[in-house]
Coordinates of C-alpha atoms in Angstrom, one line a residue:
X1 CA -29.4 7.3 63.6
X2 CA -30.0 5.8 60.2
X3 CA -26.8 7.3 59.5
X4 CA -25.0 5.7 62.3
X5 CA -26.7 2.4 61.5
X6 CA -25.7 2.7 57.3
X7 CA -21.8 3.5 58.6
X8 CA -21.7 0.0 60.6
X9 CA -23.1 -1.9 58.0
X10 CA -20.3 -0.3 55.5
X11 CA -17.4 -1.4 58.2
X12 CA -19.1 -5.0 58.9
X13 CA -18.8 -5.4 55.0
X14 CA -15.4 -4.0 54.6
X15 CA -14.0 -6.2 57.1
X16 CA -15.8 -9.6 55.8
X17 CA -13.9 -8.3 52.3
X18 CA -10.7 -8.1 54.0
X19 CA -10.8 -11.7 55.6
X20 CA -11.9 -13.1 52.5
X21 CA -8.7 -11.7 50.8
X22 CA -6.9 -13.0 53.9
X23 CA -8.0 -16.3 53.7
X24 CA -8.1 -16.7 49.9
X25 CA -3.9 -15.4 50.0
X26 CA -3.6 -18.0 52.9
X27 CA -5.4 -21.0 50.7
X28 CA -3.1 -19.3 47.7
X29 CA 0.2 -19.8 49.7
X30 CA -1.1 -23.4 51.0
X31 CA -1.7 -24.8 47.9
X32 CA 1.5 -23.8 46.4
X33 CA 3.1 -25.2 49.3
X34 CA 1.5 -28.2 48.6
X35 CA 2.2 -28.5 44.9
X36 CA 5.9 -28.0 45.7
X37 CA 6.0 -30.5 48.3
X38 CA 4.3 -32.9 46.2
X39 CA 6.6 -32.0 43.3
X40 CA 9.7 -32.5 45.5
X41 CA 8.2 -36.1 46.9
X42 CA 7.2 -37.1 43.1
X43 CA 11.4 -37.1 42.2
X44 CA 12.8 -40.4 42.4
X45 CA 15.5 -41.1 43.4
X46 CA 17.7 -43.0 41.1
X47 CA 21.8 -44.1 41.1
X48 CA 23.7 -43.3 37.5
X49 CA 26.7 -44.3 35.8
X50 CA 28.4 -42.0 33.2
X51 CA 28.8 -44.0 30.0
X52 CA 32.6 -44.7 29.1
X53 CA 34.3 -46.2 25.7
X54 CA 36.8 -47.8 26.0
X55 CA 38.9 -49.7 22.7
X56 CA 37.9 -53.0 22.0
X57 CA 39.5 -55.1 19.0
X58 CA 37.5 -55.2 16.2
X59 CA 37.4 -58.6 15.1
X60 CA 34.2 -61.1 15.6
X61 CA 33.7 -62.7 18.4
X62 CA 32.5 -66.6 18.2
X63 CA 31.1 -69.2 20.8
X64 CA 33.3 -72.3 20.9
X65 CA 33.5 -76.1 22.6
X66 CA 36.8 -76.8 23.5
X67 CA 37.9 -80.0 21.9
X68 CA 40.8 -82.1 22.7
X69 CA 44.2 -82.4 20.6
X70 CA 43.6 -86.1 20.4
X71 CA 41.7 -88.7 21.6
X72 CA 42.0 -91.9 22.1
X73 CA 39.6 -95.7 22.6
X74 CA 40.6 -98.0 24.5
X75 CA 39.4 -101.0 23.7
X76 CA 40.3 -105.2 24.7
X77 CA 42.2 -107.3 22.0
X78 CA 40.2 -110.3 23.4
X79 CA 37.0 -111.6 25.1
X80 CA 37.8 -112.1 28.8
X81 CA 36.8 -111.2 32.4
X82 CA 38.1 -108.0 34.3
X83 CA 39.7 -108.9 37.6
X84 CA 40.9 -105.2 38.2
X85 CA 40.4 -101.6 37.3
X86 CA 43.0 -99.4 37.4
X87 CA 41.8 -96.1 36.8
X88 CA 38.2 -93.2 36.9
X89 CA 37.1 -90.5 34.7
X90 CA 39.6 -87.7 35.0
X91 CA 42.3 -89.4 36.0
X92 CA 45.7 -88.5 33.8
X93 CA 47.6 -91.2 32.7
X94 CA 51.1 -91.8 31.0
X95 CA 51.1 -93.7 27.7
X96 CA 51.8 -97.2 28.6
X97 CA 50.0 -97.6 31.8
X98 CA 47.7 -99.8 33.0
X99 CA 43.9 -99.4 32.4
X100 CA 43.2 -102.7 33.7
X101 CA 43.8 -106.1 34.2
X102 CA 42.1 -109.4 32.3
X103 CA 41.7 -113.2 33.6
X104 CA 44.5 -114.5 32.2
X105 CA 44.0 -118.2 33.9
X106 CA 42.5 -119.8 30.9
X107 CA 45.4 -118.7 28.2
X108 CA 48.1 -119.8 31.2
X109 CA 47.1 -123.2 30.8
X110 CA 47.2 -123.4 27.1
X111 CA 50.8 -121.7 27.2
X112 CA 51.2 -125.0 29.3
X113 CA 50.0 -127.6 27.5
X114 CA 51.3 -125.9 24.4
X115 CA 55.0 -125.7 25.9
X116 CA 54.2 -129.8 26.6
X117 CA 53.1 -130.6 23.1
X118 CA 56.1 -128.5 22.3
X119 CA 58.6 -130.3 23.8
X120 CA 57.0 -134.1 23.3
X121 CA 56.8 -133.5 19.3
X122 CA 60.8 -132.2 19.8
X123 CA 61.7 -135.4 21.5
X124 CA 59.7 -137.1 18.6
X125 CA 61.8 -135.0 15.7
X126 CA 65.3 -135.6 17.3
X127 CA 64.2 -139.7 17.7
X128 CA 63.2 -139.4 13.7
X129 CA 66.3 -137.8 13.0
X130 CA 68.0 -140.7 14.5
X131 CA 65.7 -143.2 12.4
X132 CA 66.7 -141.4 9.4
X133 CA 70.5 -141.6 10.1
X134 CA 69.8 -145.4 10.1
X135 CA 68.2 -145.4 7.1
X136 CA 70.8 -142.9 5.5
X137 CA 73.3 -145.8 5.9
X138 CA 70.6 -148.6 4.5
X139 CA 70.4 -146.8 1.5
X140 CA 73.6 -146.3 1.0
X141 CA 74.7 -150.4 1.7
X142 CA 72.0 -150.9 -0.5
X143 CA 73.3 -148.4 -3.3
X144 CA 76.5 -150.3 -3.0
X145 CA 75.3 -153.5 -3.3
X146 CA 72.9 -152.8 -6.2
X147 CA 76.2 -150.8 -8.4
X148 CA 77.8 -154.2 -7.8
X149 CA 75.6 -156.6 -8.6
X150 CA 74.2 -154.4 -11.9
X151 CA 78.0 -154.3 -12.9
X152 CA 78.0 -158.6 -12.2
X153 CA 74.8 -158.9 -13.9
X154 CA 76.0 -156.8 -17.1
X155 CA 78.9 -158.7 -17.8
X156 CA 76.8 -162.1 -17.2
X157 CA 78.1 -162.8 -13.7
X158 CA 74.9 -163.8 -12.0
X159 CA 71.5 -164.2 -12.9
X160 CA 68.9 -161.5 -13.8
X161 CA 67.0 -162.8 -10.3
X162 CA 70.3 -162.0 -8.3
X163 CA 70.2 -158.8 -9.8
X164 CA 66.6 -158.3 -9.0
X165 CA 66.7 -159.0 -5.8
X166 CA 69.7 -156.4 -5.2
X167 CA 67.4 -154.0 -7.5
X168 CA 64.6 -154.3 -4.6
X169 CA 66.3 -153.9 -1.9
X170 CA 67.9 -150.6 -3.3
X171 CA 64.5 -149.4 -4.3
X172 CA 63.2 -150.4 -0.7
X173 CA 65.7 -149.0 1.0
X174 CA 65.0 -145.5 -0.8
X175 CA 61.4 -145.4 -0.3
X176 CA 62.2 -145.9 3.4
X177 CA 64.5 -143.3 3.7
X178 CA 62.6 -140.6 1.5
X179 CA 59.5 -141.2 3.8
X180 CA 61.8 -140.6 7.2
X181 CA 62.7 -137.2 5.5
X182 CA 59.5 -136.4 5.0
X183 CA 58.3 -137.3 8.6
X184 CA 60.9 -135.0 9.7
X185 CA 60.0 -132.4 7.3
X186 CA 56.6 -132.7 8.4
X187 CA 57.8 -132.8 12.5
X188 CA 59.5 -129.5 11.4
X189 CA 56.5 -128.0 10.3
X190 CA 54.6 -128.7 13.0
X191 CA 57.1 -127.8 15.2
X192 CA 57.0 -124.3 13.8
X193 CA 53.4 -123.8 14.0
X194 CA 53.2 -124.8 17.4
X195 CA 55.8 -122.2 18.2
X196 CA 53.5 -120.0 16.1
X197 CA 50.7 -121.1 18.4
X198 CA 52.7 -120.5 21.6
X199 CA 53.8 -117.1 20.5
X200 CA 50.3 -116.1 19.9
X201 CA 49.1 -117.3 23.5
X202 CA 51.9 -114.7 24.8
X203 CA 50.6 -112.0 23.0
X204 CA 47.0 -112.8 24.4
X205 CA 48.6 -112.9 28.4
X206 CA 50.2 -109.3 27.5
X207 CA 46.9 -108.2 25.7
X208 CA 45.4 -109.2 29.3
X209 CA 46.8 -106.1 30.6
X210 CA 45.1 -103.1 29.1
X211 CA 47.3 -100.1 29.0
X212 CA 46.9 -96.5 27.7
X213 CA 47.7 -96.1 24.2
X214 CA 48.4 -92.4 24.9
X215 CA 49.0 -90.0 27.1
X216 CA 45.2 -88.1 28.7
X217 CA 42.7 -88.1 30.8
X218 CA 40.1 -90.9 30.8
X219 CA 36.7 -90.2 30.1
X220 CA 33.8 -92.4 29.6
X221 CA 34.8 -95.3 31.4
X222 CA 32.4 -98.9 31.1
X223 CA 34.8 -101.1 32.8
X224 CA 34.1 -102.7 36.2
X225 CA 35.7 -106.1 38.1
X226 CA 33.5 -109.1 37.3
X227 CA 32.7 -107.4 34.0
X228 CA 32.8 -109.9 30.5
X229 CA 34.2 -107.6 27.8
X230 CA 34.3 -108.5 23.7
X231 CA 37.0 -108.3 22.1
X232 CA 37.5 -105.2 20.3
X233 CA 34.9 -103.4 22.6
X234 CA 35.2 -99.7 23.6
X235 CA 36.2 -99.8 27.6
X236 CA 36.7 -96.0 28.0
X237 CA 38.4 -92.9 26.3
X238 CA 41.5 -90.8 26.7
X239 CA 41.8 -87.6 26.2
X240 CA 45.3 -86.0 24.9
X241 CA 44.9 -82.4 26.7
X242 CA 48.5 -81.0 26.5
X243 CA 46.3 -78.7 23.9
X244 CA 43.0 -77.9 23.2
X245 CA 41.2 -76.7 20.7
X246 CA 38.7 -74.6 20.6
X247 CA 36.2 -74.9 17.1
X248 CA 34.1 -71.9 16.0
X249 CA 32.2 -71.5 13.2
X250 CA 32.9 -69.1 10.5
X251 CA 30.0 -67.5 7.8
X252 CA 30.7 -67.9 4.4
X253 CA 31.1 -64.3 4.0
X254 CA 33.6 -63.9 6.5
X255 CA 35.8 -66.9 5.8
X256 CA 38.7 -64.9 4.0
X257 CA 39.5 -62.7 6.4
X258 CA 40.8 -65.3 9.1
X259 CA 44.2 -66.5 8.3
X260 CA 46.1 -69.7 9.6
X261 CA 48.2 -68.6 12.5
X262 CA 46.2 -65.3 13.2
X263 CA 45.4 -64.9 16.9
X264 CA 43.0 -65.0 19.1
X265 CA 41.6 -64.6 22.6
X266 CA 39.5 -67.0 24.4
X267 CA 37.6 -66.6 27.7
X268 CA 36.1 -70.1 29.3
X269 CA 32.8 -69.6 30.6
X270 CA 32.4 -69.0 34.5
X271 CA 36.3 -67.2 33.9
X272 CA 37.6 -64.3 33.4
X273 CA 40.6 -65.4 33.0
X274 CA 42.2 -65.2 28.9
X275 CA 44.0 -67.3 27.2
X276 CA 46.1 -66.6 24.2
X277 CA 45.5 -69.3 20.8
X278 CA 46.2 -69.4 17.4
X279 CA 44.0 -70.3 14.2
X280 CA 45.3 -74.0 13.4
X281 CA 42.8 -75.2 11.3
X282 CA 40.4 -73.9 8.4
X283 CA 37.8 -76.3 6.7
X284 CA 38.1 -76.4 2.7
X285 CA 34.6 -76.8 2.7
X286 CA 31.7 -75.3 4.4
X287 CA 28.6 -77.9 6.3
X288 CA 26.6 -78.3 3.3
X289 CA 23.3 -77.7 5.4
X290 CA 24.5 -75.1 7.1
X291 CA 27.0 -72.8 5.0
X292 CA 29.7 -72.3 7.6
X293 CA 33.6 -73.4 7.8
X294 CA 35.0 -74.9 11.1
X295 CA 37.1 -73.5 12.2
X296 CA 40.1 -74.7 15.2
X297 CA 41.6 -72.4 17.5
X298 CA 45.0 -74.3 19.0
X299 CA 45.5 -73.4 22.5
X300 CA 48.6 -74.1 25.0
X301 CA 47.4 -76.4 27.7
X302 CA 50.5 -77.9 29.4
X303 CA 49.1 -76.7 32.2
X304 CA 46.2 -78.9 32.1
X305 CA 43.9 -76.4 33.4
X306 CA 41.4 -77.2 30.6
X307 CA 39.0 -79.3 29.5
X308 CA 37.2 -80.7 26.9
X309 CA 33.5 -79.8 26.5
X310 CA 34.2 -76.7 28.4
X311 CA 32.3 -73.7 26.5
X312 CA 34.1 -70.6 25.4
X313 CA 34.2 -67.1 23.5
X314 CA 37.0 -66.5 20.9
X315 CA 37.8 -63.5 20.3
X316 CA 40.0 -63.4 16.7
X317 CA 42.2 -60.6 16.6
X318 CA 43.0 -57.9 14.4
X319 CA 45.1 -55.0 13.9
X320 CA 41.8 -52.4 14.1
X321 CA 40.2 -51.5 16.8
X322 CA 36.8 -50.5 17.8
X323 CA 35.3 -48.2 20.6
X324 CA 32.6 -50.0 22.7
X325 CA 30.6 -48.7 25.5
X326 CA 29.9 -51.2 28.5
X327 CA 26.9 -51.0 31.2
X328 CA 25.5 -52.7 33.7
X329 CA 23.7 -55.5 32.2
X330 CA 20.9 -54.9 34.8
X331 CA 19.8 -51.2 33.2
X332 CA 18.3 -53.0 30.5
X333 CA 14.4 -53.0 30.2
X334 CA 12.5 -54.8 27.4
X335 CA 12.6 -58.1 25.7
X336 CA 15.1 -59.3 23.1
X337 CA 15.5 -57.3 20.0
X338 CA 13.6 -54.6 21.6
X339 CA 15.9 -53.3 24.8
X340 CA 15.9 -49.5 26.2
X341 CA 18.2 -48.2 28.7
X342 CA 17.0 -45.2 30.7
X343 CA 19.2 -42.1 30.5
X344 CA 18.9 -38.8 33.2
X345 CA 18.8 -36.1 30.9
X346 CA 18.6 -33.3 33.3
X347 CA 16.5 -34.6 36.1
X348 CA 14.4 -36.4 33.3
X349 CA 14.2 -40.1 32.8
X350 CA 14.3 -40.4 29.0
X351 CA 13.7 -43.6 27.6
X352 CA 16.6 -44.6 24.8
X353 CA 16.5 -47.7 22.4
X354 CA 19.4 -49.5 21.9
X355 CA 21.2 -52.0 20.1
X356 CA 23.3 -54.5 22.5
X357 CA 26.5 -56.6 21.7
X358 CA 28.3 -59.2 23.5
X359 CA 27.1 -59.6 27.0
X360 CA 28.3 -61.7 30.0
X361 CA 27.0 -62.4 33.6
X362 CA 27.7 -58.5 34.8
X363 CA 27.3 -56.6 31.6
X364 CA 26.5 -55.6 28.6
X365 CA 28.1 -54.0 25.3
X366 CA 25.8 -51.1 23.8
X367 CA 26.7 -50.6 20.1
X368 CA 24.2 -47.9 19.2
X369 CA 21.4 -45.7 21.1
X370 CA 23.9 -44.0 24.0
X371 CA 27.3 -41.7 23.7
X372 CA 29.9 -41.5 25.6
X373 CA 29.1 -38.9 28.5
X374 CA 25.1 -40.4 28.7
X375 CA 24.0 -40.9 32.4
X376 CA 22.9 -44.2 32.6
X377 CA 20.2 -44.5 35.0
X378 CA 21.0 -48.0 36.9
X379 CA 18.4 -48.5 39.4
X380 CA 14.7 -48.6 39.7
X381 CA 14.4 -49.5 36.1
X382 CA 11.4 -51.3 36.6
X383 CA 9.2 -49.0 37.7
X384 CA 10.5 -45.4 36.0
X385 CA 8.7 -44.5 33.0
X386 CA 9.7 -41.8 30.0
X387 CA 9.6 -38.6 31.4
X388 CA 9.5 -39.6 34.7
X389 CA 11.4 -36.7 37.2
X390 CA 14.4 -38.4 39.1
X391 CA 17.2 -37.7 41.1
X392 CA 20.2 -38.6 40.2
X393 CA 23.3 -40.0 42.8
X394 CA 26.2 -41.3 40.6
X395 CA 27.6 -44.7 41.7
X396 CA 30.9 -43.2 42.7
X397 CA 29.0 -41.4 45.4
X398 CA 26.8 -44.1 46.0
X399 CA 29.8 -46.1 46.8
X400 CA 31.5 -43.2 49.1
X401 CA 28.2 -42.3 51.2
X402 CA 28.2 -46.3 52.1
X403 CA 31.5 -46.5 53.1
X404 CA 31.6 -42.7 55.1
X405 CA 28.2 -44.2 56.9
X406 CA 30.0 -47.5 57.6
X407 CA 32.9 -45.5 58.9
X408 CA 30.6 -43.4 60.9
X409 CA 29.2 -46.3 62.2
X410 CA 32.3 -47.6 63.7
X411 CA 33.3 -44.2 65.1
X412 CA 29.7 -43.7 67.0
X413 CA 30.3 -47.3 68.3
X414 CA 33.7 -46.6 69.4
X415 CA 32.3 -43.0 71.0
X416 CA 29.8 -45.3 73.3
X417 CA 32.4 -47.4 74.5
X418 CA 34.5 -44.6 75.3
X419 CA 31.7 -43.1 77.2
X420 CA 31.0 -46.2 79.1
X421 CA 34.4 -46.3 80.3
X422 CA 34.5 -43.0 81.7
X423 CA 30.7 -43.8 83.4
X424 CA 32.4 -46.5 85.3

């Protein structure tokens, strides 16, 4: 019996062994399950671009204002009233038209009373003229009569009174006529500067119209009807545009190696659009504060698709080139002068430093920290870390699975109305 009793014991044992085993390799497999599901759920899932070079020309790149060819002030010759305006800001107008218009009332009436005075001191010149005729033949009577009588008086004809008296009236009649000529004389002169005077008044009336002294665009117009301008007072500005130029600034230590006539390429901001110039213009001196040459960069604009105070990039060109790589300007991370992209190197986010270039609203030029071939990890930058596990969809299929699921989208749509037309 005791036997019996020892042999269940054994089996009751052996079988609490075995379901021990058989739970611990059940809890074995369960927690490895569990490690790989939580391994698989811990990838994240990331969209990647393989970095490309591509050439870029190798010479600097400069921010730049662009700058009119000319410009122009318009300003008033005289101190009047504006009865009319002619023209706004960003209008284009022709050399020789009209700006606006001045009260001319006030100098119409002095042309008027000018042209009067005129013609009243012409009537009083031709009646001195005809004074001075009479005189002309006074004088000479009396020139006659005082050779005689000086002739009688030398041979003892008549008496030294008779000969006085011709004497007098000679000498009277020659004081008379000299002072005639000189009331012409002076008629004449007066005559003249009132002509002066009148000519002056119709250069005031044609100064009452302003007009463009070139050809541009107006800018910075002060000039309104009812307004009192000064004479010599700035009414607005003109801008000649048939070219631009677009300044940059040039370090000392760079200066020789940009030549008058070299080109260059120049993108207005907000544009992708370039536009071909040329190096006009080289300062012989650098800005003694700040050590760099100005430098003008002549660009076509009979188009007159430009204007001035636009900002651009210049780009000058060279004969060398220069391998670049361009990414998303979005895959940076970090602050300025301290960026990292994040690279998938082999289902690892790995954190790279870089050092960036030019940049523009889309992206950004990488000049060191990433090759050619890299896998730039473009999305959920913000919240990867270094050494984070990911998984990686390149943009290009990114791109495809949208449009296949758009597609698919449309089919399945189609499919149901097909399906409801057969129901019915």
């Amino acid at each position: 019996m005791k036997k019996v009793k020892k042999i269940v014991i054994y089996a009751v044992i052996v079988i609490a062994v075995i379901g021990c085993g058989t739970v611990a390799k059940g809890k074995l497999f369960s927690d490895k399950k569990e490690v790989t599901t939580s391994a698989a759920v811990n990838k994240i899932s990331v969209e990647v671009q393989t970095a490309k070079a591509e050439e870029k020309n190798s010479g600097d790149t400069y921010k730049a204002t662009l700058e009119a060819y000319q410009q122009g002030i318009i300003t008033s010759k005289m101190a009047a009233k504006v009865i009319s305006v002619s023209v706004e800001n960003g209008q284009y107008v022709n050399a020789g038209d009209t700006i606006a218009t001045l009260d001319d009332q006030d100098i119409q009436n002095n042309i008027k009373s000018a042209q009067s005075q005129l013609q009243i001191s012409e009537q009083q010149l031709n009646s001195s003229q005809v004074a001075l005729e009479k005189l002309q033949i006074n004088l000479d009577d009396a020139k006659v009569n005082y050779d005689r009588q000086k002739a009688l008086f030398d041979a003892d004809a008549i008496s030294q009174k008779d000969f006085e008296t011709a004497e007098k009236t000679f000498n009277s009649a020659q004081a008379d006529f000299n002072s005639g000529l000189a009331s012409i004389e002076t008629a004449k002169a007066s005559i003249e500067a009132q002509k002066v005077n009148i000519e002056n008044l119709q250069d005031n009336l044609k100064n009452t119209i302003i007009k463009a002294p070139i050809s541009g665009v107006i800018s910075e117009k002060s000039l309104n009807i009812g307004q009192m301008v000064a004479q010599g007072s700035a009414l607005a500005k003109i801008n000649d545009i048939s070219f631009v130029y677009a300044t940059i600034q040039v370090p000392q230590e760079k200066i020789n190696s940009i030549k008058i006539g070299q080109a260059a390429e120049i993108t207005v901001e907000g544009s992708d659009k370039t536009i071909n110039g040329t190096v006009k213009n080289i300062d012989l001196a650098a800005d003694t504060s700040t050590r760099v040459f100005n430098c003008k960069i002549a660009i076509d604009n009979s188009d007159k698709s430009l204007y001035p105070g636009v900002f651009a990039k210049v780009d000058l060109i060279t004969d060398e080139k220069t391998k670049i790589i361009n990414v998303p300007i979005n895959v940076l991370v970090g602050s300025e002068g301290d960026y990292s992209v994040f690279i998938n190197d082999n289902g690892t986010a790995k954190k790279q430093k870089v050092t960036i270039g030019e940049t523009d609203e889309n992206n950004v030029e990488i000049t060191s920290g990433i090759q050619e071939g890299d896998q730039i990890i473009c999305t959920n930058t913000s919240t990867l870390h270094d050494g984070n596990k990911v998984e990686a969809v390149s943009n290009e299929d990114s791109n495809l699975a949208e449009e296949t699921s758009a597609k698919n989208g449309d089919s399945s749509k189609q499919n149901g109305d097909n399906t409801k037309e057969v129901s019915e």
